[in-house]
Coordinates of C-alpha atoms and ligand atoms in Angstrom, one line a residue:
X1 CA -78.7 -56.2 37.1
X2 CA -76.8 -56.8 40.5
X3 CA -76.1 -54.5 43.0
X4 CA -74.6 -55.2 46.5
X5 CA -75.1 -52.6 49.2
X6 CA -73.5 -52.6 52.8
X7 CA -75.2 -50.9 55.9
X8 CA -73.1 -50.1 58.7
X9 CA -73.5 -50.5 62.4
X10 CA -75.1 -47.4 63.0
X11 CA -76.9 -48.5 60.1
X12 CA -79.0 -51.0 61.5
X13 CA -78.1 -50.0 65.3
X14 CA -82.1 -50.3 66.6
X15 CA -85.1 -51.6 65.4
X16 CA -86.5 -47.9 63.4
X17 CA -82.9 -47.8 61.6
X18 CA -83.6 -51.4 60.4
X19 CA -87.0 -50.8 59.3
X20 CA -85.8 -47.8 57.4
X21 CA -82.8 -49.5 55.7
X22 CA -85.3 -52.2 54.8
X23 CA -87.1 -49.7 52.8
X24 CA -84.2 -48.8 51.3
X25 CA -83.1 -52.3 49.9
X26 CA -87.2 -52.6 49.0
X27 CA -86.5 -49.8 47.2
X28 CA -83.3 -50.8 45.4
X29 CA -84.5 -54.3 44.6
X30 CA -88.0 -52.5 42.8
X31 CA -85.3 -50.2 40.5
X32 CA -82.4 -52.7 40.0
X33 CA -83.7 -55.9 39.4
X34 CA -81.7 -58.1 41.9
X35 CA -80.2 -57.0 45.4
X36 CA -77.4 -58.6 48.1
X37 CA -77.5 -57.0 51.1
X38 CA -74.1 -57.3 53.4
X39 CA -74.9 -56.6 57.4
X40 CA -72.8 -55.6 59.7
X41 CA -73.7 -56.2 63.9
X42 CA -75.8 -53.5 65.2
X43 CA -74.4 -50.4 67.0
X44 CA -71.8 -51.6 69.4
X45 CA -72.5 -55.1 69.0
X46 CA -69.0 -56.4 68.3
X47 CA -67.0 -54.2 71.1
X48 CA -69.6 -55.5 73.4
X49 CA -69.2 -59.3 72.7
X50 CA -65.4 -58.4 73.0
X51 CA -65.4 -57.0 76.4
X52 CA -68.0 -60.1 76.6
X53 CA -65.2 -62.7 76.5
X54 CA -62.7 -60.6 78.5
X55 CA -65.1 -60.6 81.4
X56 CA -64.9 -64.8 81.2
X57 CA -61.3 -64.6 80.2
X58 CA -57.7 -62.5 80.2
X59 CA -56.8 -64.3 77.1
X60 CA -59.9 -65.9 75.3
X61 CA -59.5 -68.5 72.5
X62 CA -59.0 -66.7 69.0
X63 CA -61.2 -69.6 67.6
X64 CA -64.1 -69.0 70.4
X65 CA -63.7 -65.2 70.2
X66 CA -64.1 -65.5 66.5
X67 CA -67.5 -68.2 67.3
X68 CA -68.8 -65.2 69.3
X69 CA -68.3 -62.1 67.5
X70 CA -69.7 -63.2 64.3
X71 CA -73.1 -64.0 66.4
X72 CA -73.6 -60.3 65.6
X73 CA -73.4 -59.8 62.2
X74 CA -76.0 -63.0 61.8
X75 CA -78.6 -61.5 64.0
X76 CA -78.5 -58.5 61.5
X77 CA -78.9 -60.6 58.4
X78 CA -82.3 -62.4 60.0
X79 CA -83.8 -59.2 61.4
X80 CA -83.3 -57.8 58.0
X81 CA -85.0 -60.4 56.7
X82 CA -87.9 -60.1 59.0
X83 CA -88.3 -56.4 58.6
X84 CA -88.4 -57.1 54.5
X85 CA -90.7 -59.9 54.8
X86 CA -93.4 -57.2 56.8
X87 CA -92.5 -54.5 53.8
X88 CA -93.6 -57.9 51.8
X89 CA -90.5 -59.0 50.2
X90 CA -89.0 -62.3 49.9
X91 CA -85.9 -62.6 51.5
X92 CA -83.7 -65.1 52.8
X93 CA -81.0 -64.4 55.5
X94 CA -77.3 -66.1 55.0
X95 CA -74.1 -67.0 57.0
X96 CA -70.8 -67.6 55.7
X97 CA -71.0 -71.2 56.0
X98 CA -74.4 -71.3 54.0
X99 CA -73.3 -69.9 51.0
X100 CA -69.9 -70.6 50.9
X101 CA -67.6 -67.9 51.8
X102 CA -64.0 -69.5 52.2
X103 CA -61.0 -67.6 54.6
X104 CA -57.8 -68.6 55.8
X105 CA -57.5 -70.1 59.1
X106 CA -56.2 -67.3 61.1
X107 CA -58.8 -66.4 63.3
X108 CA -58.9 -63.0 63.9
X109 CA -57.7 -61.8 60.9
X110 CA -58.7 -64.4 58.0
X111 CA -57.9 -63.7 54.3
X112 CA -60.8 -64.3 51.7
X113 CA -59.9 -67.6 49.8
X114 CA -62.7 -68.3 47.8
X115 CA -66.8 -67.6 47.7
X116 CA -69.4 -69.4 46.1
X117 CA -72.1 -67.9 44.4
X118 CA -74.1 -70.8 44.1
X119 CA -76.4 -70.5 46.7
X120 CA -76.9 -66.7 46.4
X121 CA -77.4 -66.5 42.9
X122 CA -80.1 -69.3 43.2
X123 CA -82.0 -67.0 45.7
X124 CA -81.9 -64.2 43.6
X125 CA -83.0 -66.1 40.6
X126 CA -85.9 -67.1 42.9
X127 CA -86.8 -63.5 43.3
X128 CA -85.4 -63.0 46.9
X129 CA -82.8 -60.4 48.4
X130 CA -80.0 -62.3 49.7
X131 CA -79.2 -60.8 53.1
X132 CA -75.6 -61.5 53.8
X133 CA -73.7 -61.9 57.5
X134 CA -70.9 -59.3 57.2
X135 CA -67.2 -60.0 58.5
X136 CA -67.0 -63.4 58.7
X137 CA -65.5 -66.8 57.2
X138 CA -65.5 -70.1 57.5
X139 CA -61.8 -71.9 57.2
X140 CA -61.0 -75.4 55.8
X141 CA -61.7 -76.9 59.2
X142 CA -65.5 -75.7 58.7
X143 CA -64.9 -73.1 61.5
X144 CA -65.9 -69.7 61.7
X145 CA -63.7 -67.0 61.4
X146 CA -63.5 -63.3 61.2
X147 CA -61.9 -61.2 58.7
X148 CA -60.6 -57.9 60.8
X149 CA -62.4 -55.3 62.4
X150 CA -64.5 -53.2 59.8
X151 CA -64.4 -56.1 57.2
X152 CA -68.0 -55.8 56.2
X153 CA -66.8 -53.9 53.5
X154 CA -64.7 -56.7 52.1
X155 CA -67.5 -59.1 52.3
X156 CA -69.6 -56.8 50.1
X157 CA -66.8 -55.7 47.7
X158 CA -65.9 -59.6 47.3
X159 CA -69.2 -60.3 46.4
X160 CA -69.7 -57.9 44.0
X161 CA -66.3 -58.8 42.5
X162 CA -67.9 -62.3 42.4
X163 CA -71.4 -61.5 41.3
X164 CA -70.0 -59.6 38.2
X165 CA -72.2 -57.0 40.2
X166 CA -72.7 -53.5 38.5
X167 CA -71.6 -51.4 41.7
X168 CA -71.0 -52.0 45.3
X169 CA -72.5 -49.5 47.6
X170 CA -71.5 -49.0 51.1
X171 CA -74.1 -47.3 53.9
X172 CA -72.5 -45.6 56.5
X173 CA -73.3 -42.7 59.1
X174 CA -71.1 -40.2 56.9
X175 CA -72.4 -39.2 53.4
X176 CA -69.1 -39.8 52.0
X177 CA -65.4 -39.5 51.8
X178 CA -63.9 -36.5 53.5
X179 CA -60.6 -34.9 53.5
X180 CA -60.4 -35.5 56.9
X181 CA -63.0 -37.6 59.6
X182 CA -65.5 -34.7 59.8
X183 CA -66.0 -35.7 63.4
X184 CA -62.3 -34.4 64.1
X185 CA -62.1 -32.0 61.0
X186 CA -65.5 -30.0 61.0
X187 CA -63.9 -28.4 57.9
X188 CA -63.3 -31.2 55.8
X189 CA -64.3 -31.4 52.6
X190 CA -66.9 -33.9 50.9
X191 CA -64.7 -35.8 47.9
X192 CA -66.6 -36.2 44.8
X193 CA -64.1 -38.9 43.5
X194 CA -61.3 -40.9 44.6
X195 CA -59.1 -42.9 42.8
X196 CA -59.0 -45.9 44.3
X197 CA -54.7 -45.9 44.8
X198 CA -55.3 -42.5 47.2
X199 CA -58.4 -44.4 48.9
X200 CA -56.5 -47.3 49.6
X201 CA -53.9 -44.9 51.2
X202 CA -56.6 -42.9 53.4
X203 CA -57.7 -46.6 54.9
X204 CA -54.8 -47.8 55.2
X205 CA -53.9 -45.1 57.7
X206 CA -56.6 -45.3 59.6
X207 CA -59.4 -43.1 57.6
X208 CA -62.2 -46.0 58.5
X209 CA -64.8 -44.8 56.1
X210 CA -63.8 -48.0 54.1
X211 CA -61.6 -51.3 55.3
X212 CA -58.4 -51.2 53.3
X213 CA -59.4 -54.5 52.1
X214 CA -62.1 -53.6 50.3
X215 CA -60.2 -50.9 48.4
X216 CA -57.3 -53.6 47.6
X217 CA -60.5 -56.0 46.1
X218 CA -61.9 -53.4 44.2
X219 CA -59.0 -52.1 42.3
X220 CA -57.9 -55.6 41.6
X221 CA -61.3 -56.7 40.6
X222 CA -62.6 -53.2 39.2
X223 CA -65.6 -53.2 41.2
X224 CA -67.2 -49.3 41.1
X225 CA -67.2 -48.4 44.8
X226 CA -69.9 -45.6 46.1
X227 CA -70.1 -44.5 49.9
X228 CA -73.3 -42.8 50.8
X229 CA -75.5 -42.5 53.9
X230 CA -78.2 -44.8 54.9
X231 CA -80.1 -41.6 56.4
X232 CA -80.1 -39.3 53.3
X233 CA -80.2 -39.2 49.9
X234 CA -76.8 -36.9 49.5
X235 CA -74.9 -38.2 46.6
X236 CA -71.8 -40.0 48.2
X237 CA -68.3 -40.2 47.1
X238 CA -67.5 -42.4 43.7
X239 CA -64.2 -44.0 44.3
X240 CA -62.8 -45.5 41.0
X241 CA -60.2 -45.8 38.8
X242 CA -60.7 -42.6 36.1
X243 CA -60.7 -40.5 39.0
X244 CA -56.8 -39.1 39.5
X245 CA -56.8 -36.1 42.0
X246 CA -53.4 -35.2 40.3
X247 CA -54.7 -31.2 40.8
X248 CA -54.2 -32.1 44.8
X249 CA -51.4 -31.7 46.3
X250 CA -53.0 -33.2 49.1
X251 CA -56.0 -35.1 49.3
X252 CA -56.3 -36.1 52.8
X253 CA -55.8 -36.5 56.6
X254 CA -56.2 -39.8 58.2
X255 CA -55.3 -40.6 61.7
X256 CA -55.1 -44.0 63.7
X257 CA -55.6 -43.8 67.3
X258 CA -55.5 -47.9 67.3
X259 CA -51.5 -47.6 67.8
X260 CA -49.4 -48.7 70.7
X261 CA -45.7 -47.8 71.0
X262 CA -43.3 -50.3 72.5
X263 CA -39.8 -49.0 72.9
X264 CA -36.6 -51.5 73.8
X265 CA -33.6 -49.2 75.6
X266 CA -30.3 -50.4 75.5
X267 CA -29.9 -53.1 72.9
X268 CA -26.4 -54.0 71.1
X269 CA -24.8 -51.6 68.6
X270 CA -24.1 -55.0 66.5
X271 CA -25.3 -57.3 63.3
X272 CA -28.5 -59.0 63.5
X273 CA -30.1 -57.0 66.7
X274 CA -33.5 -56.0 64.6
X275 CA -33.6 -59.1 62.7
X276 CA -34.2 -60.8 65.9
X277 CA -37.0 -58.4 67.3
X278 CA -39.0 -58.1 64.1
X279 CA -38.5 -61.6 63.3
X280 CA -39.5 -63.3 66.6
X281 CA -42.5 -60.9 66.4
X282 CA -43.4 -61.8 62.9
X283 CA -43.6 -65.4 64.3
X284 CA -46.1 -64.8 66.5
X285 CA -47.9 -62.7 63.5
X286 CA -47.5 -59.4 64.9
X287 CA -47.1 -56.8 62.5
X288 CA -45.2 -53.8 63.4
X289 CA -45.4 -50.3 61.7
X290 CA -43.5 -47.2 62.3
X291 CA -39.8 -47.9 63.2
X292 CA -37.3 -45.9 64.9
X293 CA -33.3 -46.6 65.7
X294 CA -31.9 -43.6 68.0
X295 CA -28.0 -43.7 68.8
X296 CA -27.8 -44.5 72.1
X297 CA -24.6 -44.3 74.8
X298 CA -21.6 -46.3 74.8
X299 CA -22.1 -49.1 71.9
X300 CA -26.2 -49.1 72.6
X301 CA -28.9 -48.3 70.7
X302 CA -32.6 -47.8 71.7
X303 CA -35.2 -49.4 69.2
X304 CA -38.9 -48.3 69.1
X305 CA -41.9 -49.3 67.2
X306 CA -45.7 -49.4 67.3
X307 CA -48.0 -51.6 67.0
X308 CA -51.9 -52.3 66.8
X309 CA -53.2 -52.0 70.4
X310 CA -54.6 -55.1 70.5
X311 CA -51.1 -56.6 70.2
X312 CA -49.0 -55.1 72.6
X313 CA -49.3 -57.2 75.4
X314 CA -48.7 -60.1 73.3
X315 CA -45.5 -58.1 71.6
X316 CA -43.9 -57.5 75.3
X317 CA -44.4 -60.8 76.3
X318 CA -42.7 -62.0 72.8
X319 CA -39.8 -60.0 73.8
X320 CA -39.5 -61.2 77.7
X321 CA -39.4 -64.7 76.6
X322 CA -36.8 -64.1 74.1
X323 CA -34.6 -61.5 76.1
X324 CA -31.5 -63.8 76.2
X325 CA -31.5 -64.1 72.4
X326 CA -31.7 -60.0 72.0
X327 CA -31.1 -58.5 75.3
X328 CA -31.8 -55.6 76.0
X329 CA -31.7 -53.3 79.1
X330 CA -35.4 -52.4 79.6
X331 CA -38.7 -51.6 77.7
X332 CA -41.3 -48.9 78.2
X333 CA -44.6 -48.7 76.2
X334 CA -47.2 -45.9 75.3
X335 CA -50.7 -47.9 75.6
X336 CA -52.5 -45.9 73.3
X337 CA -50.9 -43.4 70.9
X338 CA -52.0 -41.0 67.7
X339 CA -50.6 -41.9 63.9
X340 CA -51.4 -38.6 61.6
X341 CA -50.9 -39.1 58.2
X342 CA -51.0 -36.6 55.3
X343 CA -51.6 -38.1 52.3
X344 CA -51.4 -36.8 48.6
X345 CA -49.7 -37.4 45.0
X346 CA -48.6 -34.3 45.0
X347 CA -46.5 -34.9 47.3
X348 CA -43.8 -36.5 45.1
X349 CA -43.0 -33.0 43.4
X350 CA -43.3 -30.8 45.9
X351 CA -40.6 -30.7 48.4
X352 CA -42.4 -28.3 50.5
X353 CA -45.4 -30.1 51.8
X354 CA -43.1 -31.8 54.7
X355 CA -42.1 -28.4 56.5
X356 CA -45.9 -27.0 56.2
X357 CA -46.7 -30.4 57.7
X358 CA -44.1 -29.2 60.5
X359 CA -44.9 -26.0 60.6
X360 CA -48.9 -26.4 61.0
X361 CA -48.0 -29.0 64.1
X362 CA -45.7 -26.3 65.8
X363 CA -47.7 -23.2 65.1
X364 CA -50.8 -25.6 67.4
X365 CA -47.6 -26.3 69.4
X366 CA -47.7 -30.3 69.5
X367 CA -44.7 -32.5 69.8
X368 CA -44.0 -35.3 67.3
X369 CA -42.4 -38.5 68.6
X370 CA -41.8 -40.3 65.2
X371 CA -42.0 -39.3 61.6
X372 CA -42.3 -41.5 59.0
X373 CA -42.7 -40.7 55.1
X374 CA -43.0 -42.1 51.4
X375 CA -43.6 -40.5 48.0
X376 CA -47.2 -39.5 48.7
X377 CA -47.3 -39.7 52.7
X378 CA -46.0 -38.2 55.7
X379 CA -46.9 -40.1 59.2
X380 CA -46.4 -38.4 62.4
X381 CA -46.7 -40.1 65.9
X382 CA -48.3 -37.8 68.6
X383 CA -50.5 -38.1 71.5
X384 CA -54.2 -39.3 71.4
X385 CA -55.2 -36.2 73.0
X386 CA -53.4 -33.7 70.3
X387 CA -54.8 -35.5 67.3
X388 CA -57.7 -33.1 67.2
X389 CA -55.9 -29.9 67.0
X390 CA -53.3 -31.4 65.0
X391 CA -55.7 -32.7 62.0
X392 CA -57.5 -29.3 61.8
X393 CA -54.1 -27.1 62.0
X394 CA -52.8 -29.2 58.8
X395 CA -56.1 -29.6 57.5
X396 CA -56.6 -25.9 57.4
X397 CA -53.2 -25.2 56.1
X398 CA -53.1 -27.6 52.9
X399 CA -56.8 -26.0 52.6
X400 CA -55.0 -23.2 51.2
X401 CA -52.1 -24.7 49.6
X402 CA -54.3 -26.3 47.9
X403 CA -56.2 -24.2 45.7
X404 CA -53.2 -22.2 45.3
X405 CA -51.5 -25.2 43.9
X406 CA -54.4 -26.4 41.7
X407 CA -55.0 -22.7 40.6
Ligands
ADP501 P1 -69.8 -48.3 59.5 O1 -70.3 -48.8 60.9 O2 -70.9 -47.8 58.7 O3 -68.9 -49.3 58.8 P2 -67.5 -46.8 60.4 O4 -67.6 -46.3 61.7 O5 -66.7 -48.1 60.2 O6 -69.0 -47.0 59.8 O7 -67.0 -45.7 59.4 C1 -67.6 -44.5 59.3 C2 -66.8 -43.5 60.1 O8 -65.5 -43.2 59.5 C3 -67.4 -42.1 60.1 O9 -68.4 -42.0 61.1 C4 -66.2 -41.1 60.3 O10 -66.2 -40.7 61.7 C5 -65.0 -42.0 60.0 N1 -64.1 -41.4 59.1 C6 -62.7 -41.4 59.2 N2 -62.2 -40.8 58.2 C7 -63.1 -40.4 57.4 C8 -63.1 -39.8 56.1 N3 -62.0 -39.4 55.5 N4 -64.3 -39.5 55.5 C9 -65.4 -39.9 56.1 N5 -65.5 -40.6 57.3 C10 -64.4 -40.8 57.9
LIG502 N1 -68.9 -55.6 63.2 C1 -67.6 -55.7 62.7 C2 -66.8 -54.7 63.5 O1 -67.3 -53.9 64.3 C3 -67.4 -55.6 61.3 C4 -67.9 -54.4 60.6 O2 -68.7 -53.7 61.2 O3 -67.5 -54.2 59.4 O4 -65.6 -54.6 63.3
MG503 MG1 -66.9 -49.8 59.0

């Protein structure tokens, strides 16, 4: 049998926390048979090669930035491998570009393409534990890329999808999913099980216990998903497909402080004025979320949208250069900004859950700057410094509705 585990940052953040997840994987490999191991860079070891390469430069190569951020995940892998060779274990340390894990070119952000299991599965049929450099690629050039912050997960849930592994388990400072980030919510709840369709939702809107990714892989690929804690032995959450929360009306609270709003005042009231914005943003591959036309004064309107933070400078310069093409009077932006989302099936049925949302954000008395919905969400924009008092005045509001609605 196969299983690939993933440890975290914190994880693995010193040398005591890598000797201890080393006996864990000792541990695992003397119960199941054979083990991969996916690393992730220690502690802050990826923010700091960032602000690394923004000390040397205001606008560093993608390609180089990519070079130098996946430095950290490798030095994981091979003090792994050190620590398991003490415990006396064989074990062999690999990069992307030693065992074959094709992306996409786009540095930054890469897609998975294809991996090779070649390589790894030779290692494990020579007895070792395959120790595997999270969060990285390598494109058709033969250059390394990254895959998106928090895309350790992916590399494990791809190779288990590969492997024909018999569960992927990810090691994180948290002992599960939660209803809410229990370091904003201290009420939320431990989840059991998760379907993977209300996971996906959670991560996708910001709840980064898991990298959406990895949720999209393992429903496609039905890979059996656990998150537990690399400190404890608590049972961690299962997220699967048998597992329908359709009792919940809601089944969580994510939020996203990684937003930045950009607002453009005083564009034409005619034909064609977004398709020009959005689509001279998408060419420059910046994606854009929440978006908001208000009626403005004689024949203008006022359009605003976010964005990731990391591309807003690059979205206002994309609009300066084209200004003659869209014109428009000015723009502002919010740098940083909060995205709450309520999430549950429930939702679809129960026309209520949109005014408690409301109600729960005016009884704390916090101002919403954008709403956004869908059949099983409902997205609000607020301020960062709201987000706290927001999450637990909805969180302790669907507390109730909840069991009343399930009862
Ligand atoms: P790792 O380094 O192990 O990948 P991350 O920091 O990426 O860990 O993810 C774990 C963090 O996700 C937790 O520390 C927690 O603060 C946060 N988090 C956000 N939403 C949730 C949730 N719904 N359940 C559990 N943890 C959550
Ligand atoms: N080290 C990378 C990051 O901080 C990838 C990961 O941890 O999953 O984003
Ligand atoms: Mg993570």
């Amino acid at each position: 049998m196969i299983i690939v585990q993933k440890y975290g940052g914190t994880s693995v953040a010193d040398a005591e926390r890598i000797k201890n997840v080393a006996r864990r994987i000792k541990k695992a490999r003397a119960e199941c048979g054979k083990v991969v191991a996916v690393l992730s860079a220690q502690g802050d070891t990826t923010d700091d090669l960032k602000a690394k390469a923004f000390e040397i430069s205001r606008n560093p190569s993608r390609r180089e930035l990519d070079m130098l951020l996946a430095t950290g995940e490798q030095q994981s892998a091979a003090l792994m491998a050190m620590a398991l060779h003490d415990l006396g274990e064989s074990a062999v340390s690999l990069n992307a570009a030693q065992f074959g894990l094709h992306s996409t070119s786009n540095y930054g952000s890469a897609r998975i393409k294809r991996i090779e299991t070649e390589r790894v599965n030779m290692e494990l049929e020579r007895g070792s534990i395959v120790l595997i450099a999270g969060f990285q690629g390598v494109n058709r050039y033969g250059d390394i890329t990254t895959l998106g912050r928090g895309a350790s997960d992916t590399t494990a849930v791809a190779l288990a999808a590969v492997l024909g592994a018999d569960r992927c388990e990810i090691y994180t400072d948290v002992d599960g999913v939660y209803t809410a980030d229990p370091r904003l919510v201290p009420s939320a709840r431990k989840i059991p099980r998760i379907s993977y369709e209300e996971m996906l939702e959670l991560s996708s809107l910001g709840a980064k216990v898991l990298h959406n990714r990895s949720v999209e892989l393992a429903n496609k690929y039905n890979v059996k998903l656990i998150v537990r804690s690399s400190m404890t032995e608590a049972e961690g959450t299962i997220v699967w497909e048998g597992a329908k929360m359709e009792k919940m009306l809601v089944s969580g609270i994510a939020v996203d402080d990684d937003v930045s709003r950009i607002s453009i005042v005083g564009v034409k009231d005619e034909p064609g004025v977004a398709f020009k914005i959005f689509s001279c943003l998408a060419k420059e591959k910046i994606s854009v979320d929440m978006i908001l036309q208000s009626i403005g004064r004689s024949k203008t309107n006022d359009i605003s949208f976010t964005v990731a933070c990391d591309d807003l400078s690059r979205a206002i310069e994309t609009l300066k250069e084209n200004r003659d093409a869209i014109s428009w009077d000015h723009i502002g932006s919010i740098d940083r900004i909060a995205k709450l989302s309520v999430i549950g099936a429930g939702m679809a049925t129960n026309p209520g859950v949109a005014s408690a949302v409301f109600e729960a954000l005016y009884d704390v008395d916090v101002n919403i700057h954008m709403i956004s919905t869908s059949e099983i969400r409902i997205s609000v924009l607020i301020d960062v410094q709201d987000a706290k008092r927001a999450a637990n005045s909805i969180h302790e509001k669907f507390s109730s509705l909840n069991v009343e609605y399930a009862g």
